[in-house]
XYZ file of C-alpha atoms in Angstrom:
158
model
C 2.941 -4.199 1.342
C 6.849 -3.166 0.825
C 5.971 0.394 0.885
C 4.350 0.182 4.050
C 7.118 -1.955 5.611
C 9.472 0.800 4.093
C 7.948 3.635 5.733
C 8.451 2.192 8.946
C 12.180 1.427 7.881
C 12.619 5.153 6.865
C 10.984 6.375 10.104
C 13.544 4.940 12.271
C 16.676 6.405 9.643
C 15.347 9.806 8.450
C 13.297 12.522 9.131
C 9.416 13.069 8.105
C 10.146 14.998 5.188
C 11.596 12.074 3.502
C 9.176 9.747 4.731
C 6.277 12.180 3.661
C 7.842 12.738 0.436
C 8.025 8.832 -0.173
C 4.301 8.390 0.326
C 3.763 11.187 -2.294
C 6.193 9.250 -5.035
C 4.222 5.991 -4.199
C 1.097 7.850 -4.948
C 2.517 9.256 -7.930
C 3.757 6.030 -9.206
C 0.333 4.507 -8.968
C -0.883 7.438 -10.798
C 1.816 7.010 -14.060
C 0.733 2.894 -13.946
C -2.686 3.623 -14.370
C -2.084 6.331 -16.969
C 0.249 3.912 -19.100
C -2.207 1.350 -18.956
C -5.315 3.658 -19.812
C -2.714 5.098 -23.190
C -2.121 1.531 -24.369
C -6.003 0.558 -24.133
C -6.492 3.876 -25.840
C -3.957 3.443 -28.804
C -4.289 -0.102 -28.924
C -5.232 -1.420 -32.488
C -7.170 -4.447 -30.944
C -10.111 -2.780 -30.012
C -12.414 -5.489 -30.878
C -10.576 -8.842 -29.086
C -12.245 -9.852 -26.231
C -9.238 -10.232 -23.866
C -8.626 -6.348 -24.426
C -12.084 -5.935 -23.523
C -11.627 -7.563 -19.864
C -8.356 -5.563 -19.519
C -10.282 -2.280 -20.396
C -13.121 -3.295 -17.738
C -10.459 -3.924 -15.317
C -8.537 -0.745 -16.051
C -11.615 1.427 -15.514
C -12.127 -0.353 -12.392
C -8.362 0.958 -11.490
C -9.821 5.001 -11.723
C -11.815 4.258 -8.556
C -9.257 1.572 -6.950
C -6.935 4.722 -7.391
C -8.511 7.183 -5.823
C -9.307 4.947 -3.109
C -5.550 3.836 -2.806
C -4.627 7.884 -3.144
C -6.786 9.246 -0.253
C -6.424 5.840 1.969
C -2.559 5.592 1.666
C -1.824 9.132 2.054
C -3.938 9.261 5.223
C -3.350 5.761 6.802
C 0.857 6.227 5.659
C 0.523 9.331 7.759
C -1.054 7.885 10.712
C 0.866 4.762 10.456
C 4.132 7.218 10.487
C 2.759 8.386 13.894
C 1.540 5.351 15.574
C 4.842 3.374 14.814
C 7.213 6.471 16.231
C 5.364 6.239 19.352
C 5.526 2.473 19.656
C 9.196 2.711 18.703
C 10.082 4.523 21.673
C 9.106 1.554 23.779
C 9.222 -1.526 21.624
C 11.593 -3.241 18.803
C 11.345 -2.119 15.333
C 9.318 -5.502 14.387
C 6.870 -4.894 17.412
C 6.447 -1.237 16.464
C 6.029 -2.055 12.706
C 3.414 -4.784 13.075
C 1.207 -3.185 15.686
C 1.046 0.119 14.160
C 0.516 -1.520 10.631
C -2.238 -3.989 11.834
C -4.129 -1.098 13.077
C -3.653 0.765 9.957
C -4.873 -2.428 7.759
C -7.740 -3.486 9.891
C -9.100 0.203 8.816
C -7.727 1.008 5.750
C -8.392 -2.150 3.899
C -12.125 -1.848 4.631
C -12.372 1.709 3.812
C -10.790 1.345 0.375
C -12.232 -1.791 -0.629
C -15.841 -0.619 0.003
C -14.738 2.800 -2.162
C -12.751 0.805 -5.153
C -15.472 -1.983 -5.410
C -18.978 -0.230 -4.313
C -20.498 -1.665 -7.615
C -20.140 -4.937 -6.248
C -22.755 -6.854 -4.340
C -22.112 -6.670 -0.452
C -21.144 -10.091 -0.153
C -18.350 -10.169 -2.647
C -16.881 -6.777 -1.201
C -17.042 -8.776 2.481
C -15.081 -11.581 0.653
C -12.435 -9.082 -0.996
C -12.313 -7.618 2.197
C -11.325 -10.578 4.219
C -8.891 -11.843 1.467
C -7.167 -8.494 1.182
C -6.755 -7.928 4.985
C -5.146 -11.494 5.421
C -2.989 -11.223 2.090
C -1.483 -7.613 3.255
C -0.931 -8.986 6.799
C 1.114 -11.832 5.469
C 3.159 -9.867 2.925
C 3.357 -7.072 5.577
C 5.030 -9.423 8.236
C 7.445 -10.773 5.184
C 8.565 -7.470 4.078
C 8.969 -6.148 7.702
C 10.738 -9.177 8.962
C 13.265 -8.836 6.408
C 13.484 -4.710 7.103
C 14.155 -5.614 10.640
C 16.970 -7.865 10.304
C 18.498 -4.837 8.315
C 17.840 -2.624 11.114
C 19.536 -4.963 13.495
C 22.390 -5.127 11.129
C 22.692 -1.377 10.830
C 22.462 -1.223 14.933
C 25.468 -3.496 15.327
C 27.718 -1.131 13.129
C 26.618 2.288 14.446
């Protein structure tokens, strides 16, 4: 959610190329993390330990979660950028950021969770989606509020 809040901050201070470049870097960072975890498991000498099996099962799920996140975040961040840019012309940073991101999170979270957790029963997926939407909104508002104070400070000195 920090990256989402940073996208709005970057949209205020920089051009589209930097915002879109940041979106690509975020996706590449996720790929590096996933690859690192897979390499560690592959070369681990603890192949028969229960905890490693659990981690391996979890990391195998990360593959579908990463693809869902990659596709979803690339599309969602771009859409969010345009919604935020439109709202920011008439509203404050915090209001524009929260409104544009709420719209995006309410669409992005269910779609990516359905893709990522497609093997689970629908009842469990609905619980995951609800939990993820609530936690995403809470953390997003937290980071957006912090960045809002930073923008206010920058505007005072401009």
